[in-house]
Amino acid sequence: MGGQWTALLALLSSFWSPLRLRLCSIPLSAHPPRQRLLRMLLKLTSSDIRDTALVDCATGDVVYRTSTPIPALLRSRASSISSWASSSRSQEKLPQCDESTTAVLDREGQTVAEIVWEGRHASVIRIQEEVLKGTTELFDAAFVRILPDETFLPTRMEYTWRITPETLTLLDDDDAVVGRLYADCSLEKGRPVPALRPHSGLDYLELNRIPSDDMLEVVVSYLLVSTLRDRLYSVTKYVYSRRKRPLANLRLHATQSLTNLRDSFRRTISLSTSMH
């Protein structure tokens, strides 16, 4: 009996020893570094998301900054139009500058992303070295869900923005809330609370357990969703909480707006697919 156990142990040793050797011989570079999970409360210093700073409330550091300069030619053209308008009694609607580019700058002031706007629509999006053909490549329009009280807009990173007239939240692939917008708030004891007077506060974006490599794209998607949300409901974000129109009418208008947008996304995707 003892001889059988000895043979069995020898067999196991002959199996495990080379396995341990193979495991130990794997170079450290073969194991990808573990991503940091970031938790931040970001203060937006301006209500205009195209020209604002996102400040980490814990440290006071600017994490990202957005800037949308007006090209010199368009600026001079707009100035001449303004001068003409001031000396004219014409009530004709003035032409506007429809094209602009929003740059996203990091802590060091380096441009890490860009959004090219045609009016209020993003035609080109650049994130680091990747160039996307508008929102159709950043959001998964085929899986947009429109419900009476809320809309779900998934991104390509398996996050989903949940949009309602009153709230904006970010969900992960388990439907857990990992991001939330606090609109028109002030900061008390490190937490955003509704401002005492309407329009006197700032917006705060809370992000929880976001992998460091995802942070930039999450911020870019937030910039796009913010403009999209305003366009969908055709009212400013502060009007949502005040409900100046009946909620039933607001829901109907939102549903119709997003249905048109979703259909537009799908037509664009179908067209780009047929061209390849």
PDB file of C-alpha atoms in Angstrom:
ATOM      1  CA  MET A   1       0.000   0.000   0.000  1.00  0.00           C
ATOM      2  CA  GLY A   2       2.861   2.348   0.916  1.00  0.00           C
ATOM      3  CA  GLY A   3       4.440   1.745  -2.459  1.00  0.00           C
ATOM      4  CA  GLN A   4       1.220   2.814  -4.237  1.00  0.00           C
ATOM      5  CA  TRP A   5       1.075   6.100  -2.298  1.00  0.00           C
ATOM      6  CA  THR A   6       4.722   6.760  -3.118  1.00  0.00           C
ATOM      7  CA  ALA A   7       4.059   6.203  -6.817  1.00  0.00           C
ATOM      8  CA  LEU A   8       0.988   8.477  -6.714  1.00  0.00           C
ATOM      9  CA  LEU A   9       2.901  11.292  -5.017  1.00  0.00           C
ATOM     10  CA  ALA A  10       5.689  10.940  -7.549  1.00  0.00           C
ATOM     11  CA  LEU A  11       3.143  11.221 -10.375  1.00  0.00           C
ATOM     12  CA  LEU A  12       1.561  14.351  -8.881  1.00  0.00           C
ATOM     13  CA  SER A  13       4.965  15.904  -8.341  1.00  0.00           C
ATOM     14  CA  SER A  14       5.929  15.238 -11.943  1.00  0.00           C
ATOM     15  CA  PHE A  15       2.715  17.027 -13.062  1.00  0.00           C
ATOM     16  CA  TRP A  16       2.798  20.075 -10.787  1.00  0.00           C
ATOM     17  CA  SER A  17       6.503  20.870 -10.977  1.00  0.00           C
ATOM     18  CA  PRO A  18       6.569  21.715 -14.705  1.00  0.00           C
ATOM     19  CA  LEU A  19       3.241  23.570 -14.306  1.00  0.00           C
ATOM     20  CA  ARG A  20       4.704  25.726 -11.543  1.00  0.00           C
ATOM     21  CA  LEU A  21       7.747  26.289 -13.678  1.00  0.00           C
ATOM     22  CA  ARG A  22       5.639  27.391 -16.638  1.00  0.00           C
ATOM     23  CA  LEU A  23       3.552  29.745 -14.478  1.00  0.00           C
ATOM     24  CA  CYS A  24       6.593  31.290 -12.828  1.00  0.00           C
ATOM     25  CA  SER A  25       8.309  31.758 -16.163  1.00  0.00           C
ATOM     26  CA  ILE A  26       5.526  34.046 -17.507  1.00  0.00           C
ATOM     27  CA  PRO A  27       7.044  37.544 -17.701  1.00  0.00           C
ATOM     28  CA  LEU A  28       5.434  40.226 -15.572  1.00  0.00           C
ATOM     29  CA  SER A  29       4.718  42.278 -18.690  1.00  0.00           C
ATOM     30  CA  ALA A  30       2.218  39.617 -19.785  1.00  0.00           C
ATOM     31  CA  HIS A  31      -0.084  40.617 -16.929  1.00  0.00           C
ATOM     32  CA  PRO A  32      -1.893  43.887 -17.788  1.00  0.00           C
ATOM     33  CA  PRO A  33      -1.718  46.532 -15.057  1.00  0.00           C
ATOM     34  CA  ARG A  34      -4.829  46.800 -12.966  1.00  0.00           C
ATOM     35  CA  GLN A  35      -6.843  49.935 -13.723  1.00  0.00           C
ATOM     36  CA  ARG A  36      -7.592  52.395 -10.972  1.00  0.00           C
ATOM     37  CA  LEU A  37     -11.253  52.889 -10.184  1.00  0.00           C
ATOM     38  CA  LEU A  38     -11.890  56.603  -9.866  1.00  0.00           C
ATOM     39  CA  ARG A  39     -14.461  58.258  -7.660  1.00  0.00           C
ATOM     40  CA  MET A  40     -14.949  61.967  -8.224  1.00  0.00           C
ATOM     41  CA  LEU A  41     -17.388  64.759  -7.612  1.00  0.00           C
ATOM     42  CA  LEU A  42     -16.794  67.236 -10.428  1.00  0.00           C
ATOM     43  CA  LYS A  43     -17.984  70.836 -10.285  1.00  0.00           C
ATOM     44  CA  LEU A  44     -18.815  72.509 -13.590  1.00  0.00           C
ATOM     45  CA  THR A  45     -17.821  76.142 -13.279  1.00  0.00           C
ATOM     46  CA  SER A  46     -20.122  77.348 -16.076  1.00  0.00           C
ATOM     47  CA  SER A  47     -23.600  76.463 -17.297  1.00  0.00           C
ATOM     48  CA  ASP A  48     -22.195  76.412 -20.838  1.00  0.00           C
ATOM     49  CA  ILE A  49     -20.673  72.934 -21.115  1.00  0.00           C
ATOM     50  CA  ARG A  50     -18.751  73.961 -24.232  1.00  0.00           C
ATOM     51  CA  ASP A  51     -16.740  76.485 -22.212  1.00  0.00           C
ATOM     52  CA  THR A  52     -16.358  75.246 -18.665  1.00  0.00           C
ATOM     53  CA  ALA A  53     -13.965  73.603 -16.232  1.00  0.00           C
ATOM     54  CA  LEU A  54     -14.563  70.302 -14.450  1.00  0.00           C
ATOM     55  CA  VAL A  55     -13.058  70.721 -11.004  1.00  0.00           C
ATOM     56  CA  ASP A  56     -12.421  67.878  -8.570  1.00  0.00           C
ATOM     57  CA  CYS A  57     -14.237  69.016  -5.418  1.00  0.00           C
ATOM     58  CA  ALA A  58     -11.932  66.957  -3.186  1.00  0.00           C
ATOM     59  CA  THR A  59      -8.689  68.546  -4.382  1.00  0.00           C
ATOM     60  CA  GLY A  60      -9.730  71.734  -6.175  1.00  0.00           C
ATOM     61  CA  ASP A  61      -7.786  70.618  -9.253  1.00  0.00           C
ATOM     62  CA  VAL A  62      -9.111  71.130 -12.776  1.00  0.00           C
ATOM     63  CA  VAL A  63      -9.489  67.611 -14.208  1.00  0.00           C
ATOM     64  CA  TYR A  64     -10.764  68.668 -17.631  1.00  0.00           C
ATOM     65  CA  ARG A  65     -11.549  71.942 -19.337  1.00  0.00           C
ATOM     66  CA  THR A  66     -13.681  72.564 -22.414  1.00  0.00           C
ATOM     67  CA  SER A  67     -13.099  75.396 -24.836  1.00  0.00           C
ATOM     68  CA  THR A  68     -15.012  76.353 -27.968  1.00  0.00           C
ATOM     69  CA  PRO A  69     -13.338  79.283 -29.710  1.00  0.00           C
ATOM     70  CA  ILE A  70     -15.021  81.108 -32.568  1.00  0.00           C
ATOM     71  CA  PRO A  71     -12.825  81.053 -35.700  1.00  0.00           C
ATOM     72  CA  ALA A  72     -11.431  84.490 -36.563  1.00  0.00           C
ATOM     73  CA  LEU A  73     -13.209  84.653 -39.928  1.00  0.00           C
ATOM     74  CA  LEU A  74     -16.569  83.788 -38.421  1.00  0.00           C
ATOM     75  CA  ARG A  75     -15.942  86.143 -35.510  1.00  0.00           C
ATOM     76  CA  SER A  76     -15.290  89.107 -37.814  1.00  0.00           C
ATOM     77  CA  ARG A  77     -18.291  88.125 -39.919  1.00  0.00           C
ATOM     78  CA  ALA A  78     -20.492  87.952 -36.836  1.00  0.00           C
ATOM     79  CA  SER A  79     -19.176  91.335 -35.717  1.00  0.00           C
ATOM     80  CA  SER A  80     -20.027  92.942 -39.046  1.00  0.00           C
ATOM     81  CA  ILE A  81     -23.482  91.376 -38.973  1.00  0.00           C
ATOM     82  CA  SER A  82     -24.006  92.715 -35.462  1.00  0.00           C
ATOM     83  CA  SER A  83     -22.949  96.190 -36.562  1.00  0.00           C
ATOM     84  CA  TRP A  84     -25.318  96.064 -39.511  1.00  0.00           C
ATOM     85  CA  ALA A  85     -28.153  94.888 -37.285  1.00  0.00           C
ATOM     86  CA  SER A  86     -27.641  97.672 -34.770  1.00  0.00           C
ATOM     87  CA  SER A  87     -28.058 100.273 -37.533  1.00  0.00           C
ATOM     88  CA  SER A  88     -31.031  98.571 -39.152  1.00  0.00           C
ATOM     89  CA  ARG A  89     -34.623  98.210 -38.088  1.00  0.00           C
ATOM     90  CA  SER A  90     -35.027  95.016 -40.054  1.00  0.00           C
ATOM     91  CA  GLN A  91     -36.678  92.214 -38.089  1.00  0.00           C
ATOM     92  CA  GLU A  92     -35.232  89.547 -40.375  1.00  0.00           C
ATOM     93  CA  LYS A  93     -33.574  86.670 -38.523  1.00  0.00           C
ATOM     94  CA  LEU A  94     -29.810  87.046 -38.650  1.00  0.00           C
ATOM     95  CA  PRO A  95     -27.561  84.261 -39.962  1.00  0.00           C
ATOM     96  CA  GLN A  96     -25.593  82.421 -37.291  1.00  0.00           C
ATOM     97  CA  CYS A  97     -22.257  80.615 -37.186  1.00  0.00           C
ATOM     98  CA  ASP A  98     -23.195  76.928 -37.410  1.00  0.00           C
ATOM     99  CA  GLU A  99     -19.792  75.245 -37.226  1.00  0.00           C
ATOM    100  CA  SER A 100     -17.579  75.099 -34.155  1.00  0.00           C
ATOM    101  CA  THR A 101     -15.153  72.768 -32.408  1.00  0.00           C
ATOM    102  CA  THR A 102     -15.104  72.021 -28.689  1.00  0.00           C
ATOM    103  CA  ALA A 103     -11.712  70.987 -27.345  1.00  0.00           C
ATOM    104  CA  VAL A 104     -11.372  68.946 -24.150  1.00  0.00           C
ATOM    105  CA  LEU A 105      -8.134  69.708 -22.330  1.00  0.00           C
ATOM    106  CA  ASP A 106      -6.573  67.631 -19.550  1.00  0.00           C
ATOM    107  CA  ARG A 107      -4.816  68.777 -16.361  1.00  0.00           C
ATOM    108  CA  GLU A 108      -1.699  69.739 -18.309  1.00  0.00           C
ATOM    109  CA  GLY A 109      -3.649  71.758 -20.858  1.00  0.00           C
ATOM    110  CA  GLN A 110      -3.189  69.184 -23.616  1.00  0.00           C
ATOM    111  CA  THR A 111      -6.087  68.622 -26.020  1.00  0.00           C
ATOM    112  CA  VAL A 112      -7.218  65.023 -25.484  1.00  0.00           C
ATOM    113  CA  ALA A 113     -10.589  65.102 -27.271  1.00  0.00           C
ATOM    114  CA  GLU A 114     -12.529  67.233 -29.733  1.00  0.00           C
ATOM    115  CA  ILE A 115     -16.149  67.539 -30.813  1.00  0.00           C
ATOM    116  CA  VAL A 116     -16.916  69.143 -34.175  1.00  0.00           C
ATOM    117  CA  TRP A 117     -20.393  70.658 -34.128  1.00  0.00           C
ATOM    118  CA  GLU A 118     -22.651  71.431 -37.053  1.00  0.00           C
ATOM    119  CA  GLY A 119     -25.240  73.523 -35.306  1.00  0.00           C
ATOM    120  CA  ARG A 120     -26.164  71.430 -32.262  1.00  0.00           C
ATOM    121  CA  HIS A 121     -25.211  68.108 -33.852  1.00  0.00           C
ATOM    122  CA  ALA A 122     -21.811  66.475 -33.380  1.00  0.00           C
ATOM    123  CA  SER A 123     -20.488  65.457 -36.806  1.00  0.00           C
ATOM    124  CA  VAL A 124     -16.991  64.298 -35.758  1.00  0.00           C
ATOM    125  CA  ILE A 125     -15.701  63.167 -32.374  1.00  0.00           C
ATOM    126  CA  ARG A 126     -12.036  62.581 -31.581  1.00  0.00           C
ATOM    127  CA  ILE A 127     -11.010  60.819 -28.371  1.00  0.00           C
ATOM    128  CA  GLN A 128      -7.235  60.589 -28.007  1.00  0.00           C
ATOM    129  CA  GLU A 129      -6.100  59.180 -31.392  1.00  0.00           C
ATOM    130  CA  GLU A 130      -9.467  57.664 -32.339  1.00  0.00           C
ATOM    131  CA  VAL A 131     -11.778  59.545 -34.703  1.00  0.00           C
ATOM    132  CA  LEU A 132     -15.499  58.729 -34.672  1.00  0.00           C
ATOM    133  CA  LYS A 133     -18.075  59.744 -37.250  1.00  0.00           C
ATOM    134  CA  GLY A 134     -20.449  61.489 -34.916  1.00  0.00           C
ATOM    135  CA  THR A 135     -22.688  60.164 -32.183  1.00  0.00           C
ATOM    136  CA  THR A 136     -23.702  57.077 -34.172  1.00  0.00           C
ATOM    137  CA  GLU A 137     -20.313  55.511 -33.393  1.00  0.00           C
ATOM    138  CA  LEU A 138     -20.253  56.558 -29.747  1.00  0.00           C
ATOM    139  CA  PHE A 139     -23.812  55.566 -28.809  1.00  0.00           C
ATOM    140  CA  ASP A 140     -25.610  52.346 -29.628  1.00  0.00           C
ATOM    141  CA  ALA A 141     -28.715  53.786 -31.274  1.00  0.00           C
ATOM    142  CA  ALA A 142     -30.116  50.340 -32.108  1.00  0.00           C
ATOM    143  CA  PHE A 143     -30.742  49.703 -28.402  1.00  0.00           C
ATOM    144  CA  VAL A 144     -32.174  53.062 -27.357  1.00  0.00           C
ATOM    145  CA  ARG A 145     -35.204  52.470 -25.131  1.00  0.00           C
ATOM    146  CA  ILE A 146     -37.980  55.052 -24.938  1.00  0.00           C
ATOM    147  CA  LEU A 147     -40.399  54.716 -22.039  1.00  0.00           C
ATOM    148  CA  PRO A 148     -43.114  57.119 -20.860  1.00  0.00           C
ATOM    149  CA  ASP A 149     -41.007  58.447 -17.971  1.00  0.00           C
ATOM    150  CA  GLU A 150     -37.424  57.801 -19.031  1.00  0.00           C
ATOM    151  CA  THR A 151     -35.065  57.152 -21.909  1.00  0.00           C
ATOM    152  CA  PHE A 152     -32.062  54.810 -21.922  1.00  0.00           C
ATOM    153  CA  LEU A 153     -29.173  55.725 -24.225  1.00  0.00           C
ATOM    154  CA  PRO A 154     -26.412  53.058 -24.247  1.00  0.00           C
ATOM    155  CA  THR A 155     -22.809  53.813 -25.148  1.00  0.00           C
ATOM    156  CA  ARG A 156     -20.321  51.557 -26.878  1.00  0.00           C
ATOM    157  CA  MET A 157     -18.491  51.024 -23.550  1.00  0.00           C
ATOM    158  CA  GLU A 158     -21.502  49.234 -22.043  1.00  0.00           C
ATOM    159  CA  TYR A 159     -22.488  52.235 -19.956  1.00  0.00           C
ATOM    160  CA  THR A 160     -26.009  53.593 -20.307  1.00  0.00           C
ATOM    161  CA  TRP A 161     -27.252  57.128 -19.728  1.00  0.00           C
ATOM    162  CA  ARG A 162     -30.694  57.203 -18.141  1.00  0.00           C
ATOM    163  CA  ILE A 163     -32.455  60.436 -19.105  1.00  0.00           C
ATOM    164  CA  THR A 164     -35.594  61.827 -17.503  1.00  0.00           C
ATOM    165  CA  PRO A 165     -36.988  65.368 -17.436  1.00  0.00           C
ATOM    166  CA  GLU A 166     -35.657  65.762 -13.873  1.00  0.00           C
ATOM    167  CA  THR A 167     -32.541  63.550 -13.703  1.00  0.00           C
ATOM    168  CA  LEU A 168     -29.514  62.304 -15.589  1.00  0.00           C
ATOM    169  CA  THR A 169     -27.773  59.160 -14.329  1.00  0.00           C
ATOM    170  CA  LEU A 170     -25.093  56.805 -15.653  1.00  0.00           C
ATOM    171  CA  LEU A 171     -25.546  53.035 -15.296  1.00  0.00           C
ATOM    172  CA  ASP A 172     -22.967  50.274 -15.701  1.00  0.00           C
ATOM    173  CA  ASP A 173     -23.614  46.937 -17.415  1.00  0.00           C
ATOM    174  CA  ASP A 174     -25.240  45.635 -14.195  1.00  0.00           C
ATOM    175  CA  ASP A 175     -27.642  48.619 -14.123  1.00  0.00           C
ATOM    176  CA  ALA A 176     -25.897  49.983 -11.030  1.00  0.00           C
ATOM    177  CA  VAL A 177     -25.720  53.782 -10.795  1.00  0.00           C
ATOM    178  CA  VAL A 178     -22.107  54.905 -11.311  1.00  0.00           C
ATOM    179  CA  GLY A 179     -22.763  58.522 -12.258  1.00  0.00           C
ATOM    180  CA  ARG A 180     -25.264  61.234 -11.452  1.00  0.00           C
ATOM    181  CA  LEU A 181     -25.830  64.879 -12.361  1.00  0.00           C
ATOM    182  CA  TYR A 182     -26.816  67.321  -9.616  1.00  0.00           C
ATOM    183  CA  ALA A 183     -28.183  70.403 -11.367  1.00  0.00           C
ATOM    184  CA  ASP A 184     -28.380  73.933  -9.942  1.00  0.00           C
ATOM    185  CA  CYS A 185     -26.778  73.060  -6.587  1.00  0.00           C
ATOM    186  CA  SER A 186     -24.432  74.453  -3.992  1.00  0.00           C
ATOM    187  CA  LEU A 187     -21.882  72.472  -1.985  1.00  0.00           C
ATOM    188  CA  GLU A 188     -22.479  71.852   1.722  1.00  0.00           C
ATOM    189  CA  LYS A 189     -20.232  69.566   3.768  1.00  0.00           C
ATOM    190  CA  GLY A 190     -18.800  68.124   0.565  1.00  0.00           C
ATOM    191  CA  ARG A 191     -22.172  67.213  -0.950  1.00  0.00           C
ATOM    192  CA  PRO A 192     -24.312  69.038  -3.558  1.00  0.00           C
ATOM    193  CA  VAL A 193     -27.656  70.330  -2.291  1.00  0.00           C
ATOM    194  CA  PRO A 194     -30.320  72.283  -4.226  1.00  0.00           C
ATOM    195  CA  ALA A 195     -29.559  75.994  -4.419  1.00  0.00           C
ATOM    196  CA  LEU A 196     -31.731  78.282  -2.330  1.00  0.00           C
ATOM    197  CA  ARG A 197     -32.617  80.418  -5.365  1.00  0.00           C
ATOM    198  CA  PRO A 198     -33.258  79.045  -8.864  1.00  0.00           C
ATOM    199  CA  HIS A 199     -30.363  79.490 -11.294  1.00  0.00           C
ATOM    200  CA  SER A 200     -27.979  80.540  -8.493  1.00  0.00           C
ATOM    201  CA  GLY A 201     -26.159  77.207  -8.219  1.00  0.00           C
ATOM    202  CA  LEU A 202     -23.788  75.143 -10.328  1.00  0.00           C
ATOM    203  CA  ASP A 203     -23.955  71.667 -11.813  1.00  0.00           C
ATOM    204  CA  TYR A 204     -22.084  68.766 -10.211  1.00  0.00           C
ATOM    205  CA  LEU A 205     -21.279  65.475 -11.921  1.00  0.00           C
ATOM    206  CA  GLU A 206     -20.627  62.576  -9.543  1.00  0.00           C
ATOM    207  CA  LEU A 207     -18.759  59.566 -10.942  1.00  0.00           C
ATOM    208  CA  ASN A 208     -18.217  56.438  -8.876  1.00  0.00           C
ATOM    209  CA  ARG A 209     -15.838  53.539  -9.571  1.00  0.00           C
ATOM    210  CA  ILE A 210     -15.089  54.504 -13.160  1.00  0.00           C
ATOM    211  CA  PRO A 211     -11.938  52.815 -14.557  1.00  0.00           C
ATOM    212  CA  SER A 212      -9.275  55.412 -15.252  1.00  0.00           C
ATOM    213  CA  ASP A 213      -9.087  54.444 -18.937  1.00  0.00           C
ATOM    214  CA  ASP A 214     -12.836  55.069 -19.325  1.00  0.00           C
ATOM    215  CA  MET A 215     -12.952  58.478 -17.646  1.00  0.00           C
ATOM    216  CA  LEU A 216     -12.258  60.646 -20.716  1.00  0.00           C
ATOM    217  CA  GLU A 217     -14.853  58.913 -22.891  1.00  0.00           C
ATOM    218  CA  VAL A 218     -17.424  59.093 -20.089  1.00  0.00           C
ATOM    219  CA  VAL A 219     -16.847  62.846 -19.849  1.00  0.00           C
ATOM    220  CA  VAL A 220     -17.142  63.267 -23.638  1.00  0.00           C
ATOM    221  CA  SER A 221     -20.373  61.252 -23.659  1.00  0.00           C
ATOM    222  CA  TYR A 222     -21.686  63.463 -20.841  1.00  0.00           C
ATOM    223  CA  LEU A 223     -21.016  66.602 -22.895  1.00  0.00           C
ATOM    224  CA  LEU A 224     -22.972  65.117 -25.789  1.00  0.00           C
ATOM    225  CA  VAL A 225     -25.819  63.777 -23.676  1.00  0.00           C
ATOM    226  CA  SER A 226     -26.237  67.156 -21.976  1.00  0.00           C
ATOM    227  CA  THR A 227     -26.848  68.911 -25.286  1.00  0.00           C
ATOM    228  CA  LEU A 228     -28.969  66.003 -26.470  1.00  0.00           C
ATOM    229  CA  ARG A 229     -31.083  66.112 -23.323  1.00  0.00           C
ATOM    230  CA  ASP A 230     -31.806  69.792 -23.745  1.00  0.00           C
ATOM    231  CA  ARG A 231     -32.722  69.230 -27.385  1.00  0.00           C
ATOM    232  CA  LEU A 232     -34.947  66.236 -26.674  1.00  0.00           C
ATOM    233  CA  TYR A 233     -37.152  68.014 -24.212  1.00  0.00           C
ATOM    234  CA  SER A 234     -36.868  71.433 -25.899  1.00  0.00           C
ATOM    235  CA  VAL A 235     -36.535  73.165 -22.562  1.00  0.00           C
ATOM    236  CA  THR A 236     -33.596  74.125 -20.410  1.00  0.00           C
ATOM    237  CA  LYS A 237     -32.433  71.746 -17.700  1.00  0.00           C
ATOM    238  CA  TYR A 238     -33.707  73.996 -14.925  1.00  0.00           C
ATOM    239  CA  VAL A 239     -37.213  74.041 -16.355  1.00  0.00           C
ATOM    240  CA  TYR A 240     -37.405  70.280 -15.853  1.00  0.00           C
ATOM    241  CA  SER A 241     -37.581  70.622 -12.076  1.00  0.00           C
ATOM    242  CA  ARG A 242     -40.028  73.547 -12.230  1.00  0.00           C
ATOM    243  CA  ARG A 243     -42.405  71.783 -14.636  1.00  0.00           C
ATOM    244  CA  LYS A 244     -43.870  74.852 -16.306  1.00  0.00           C
ATOM    245  CA  ARG A 245     -45.765  72.658 -18.733  1.00  0.00           C
ATOM    246  CA  PRO A 246     -48.025  69.697 -17.885  1.00  0.00           C
ATOM    247  CA  LEU A 247     -45.951  66.548 -17.381  1.00  0.00           C
ATOM    248  CA  ALA A 248     -48.069  64.577 -19.859  1.00  0.00           C
ATOM    249  CA  ASN A 249     -47.257  67.084 -22.619  1.00  0.00           C
ATOM    250  CA  LEU A 250     -43.577  67.015 -21.668  1.00  0.00           C
ATOM    251  CA  ARG A 251     -43.504  63.214 -21.910  1.00  0.00           C
ATOM    252  CA  LEU A 252     -45.241  63.255 -25.291  1.00  0.00           C
ATOM    253  CA  HIS A 253     -42.865  65.862 -26.674  1.00  0.00           C
ATOM    254  CA  ALA A 254     -39.818  63.991 -25.353  1.00  0.00           C
ATOM    255  CA  THR A 255     -40.984  60.680 -26.802  1.00  0.00           C
ATOM    256  CA  GLN A 256     -41.618  62.196 -30.233  1.00  0.00           C
ATOM    257  CA  SER A 257     -38.262  64.015 -30.224  1.00  0.00           C
ATOM    258  CA  LEU A 258     -36.226  60.967 -29.269  1.00  0.00           C
ATOM    259  CA  THR A 259     -38.130  58.721 -31.672  1.00  0.00           C
ATOM    260  CA  ASN A 260     -37.150  61.047 -34.520  1.00  0.00           C
ATOM    261  CA  LEU A 261     -33.561  61.125 -33.257  1.00  0.00           C
ATOM    262  CA  ARG A 262     -33.402  57.337 -32.931  1.00  0.00           C
ATOM    263  CA  ASP A 263     -34.783  56.862 -36.446  1.00  0.00           C
ATOM    264  CA  SER A 264     -32.214  59.338 -37.737  1.00  0.00           C
ATOM    265  CA  PHE A 265     -29.435  57.380 -36.001  1.00  0.00           C
ATOM    266  CA  ARG A 266     -30.645  54.124 -37.521  1.00  0.00           C
ATOM    267  CA  ARG A 267     -30.893  55.601 -41.025  1.00  0.00           C
ATOM    268  CA  THR A 268     -27.346  56.907 -40.697  1.00  0.00           C
ATOM    269  CA  ILE A 269     -26.073  53.525 -39.502  1.00  0.00           C
ATOM    270  CA  SER A 270     -27.888  51.681 -42.309  1.00  0.00           C
ATOM    271  CA  LEU A 271     -26.502  54.102 -44.891  1.00  0.00           C
ATOM    272  CA  SER A 272     -22.913  53.772 -43.633  1.00  0.00           C
ATOM    273  CA  THR A 273     -23.243  49.975 -43.553  1.00  0.00           C
ATOM    274  CA  SER A 274     -24.528  49.784 -47.140  1.00  0.00           C
ATOM    275  CA  MET A 275     -21.638  51.920 -48.372  1.00  0.00           C
ATOM    276  CA  HIS A 276     -19.016  49.495 -47.053  1.00  0.00           C
TER     277      HIS A 276
END
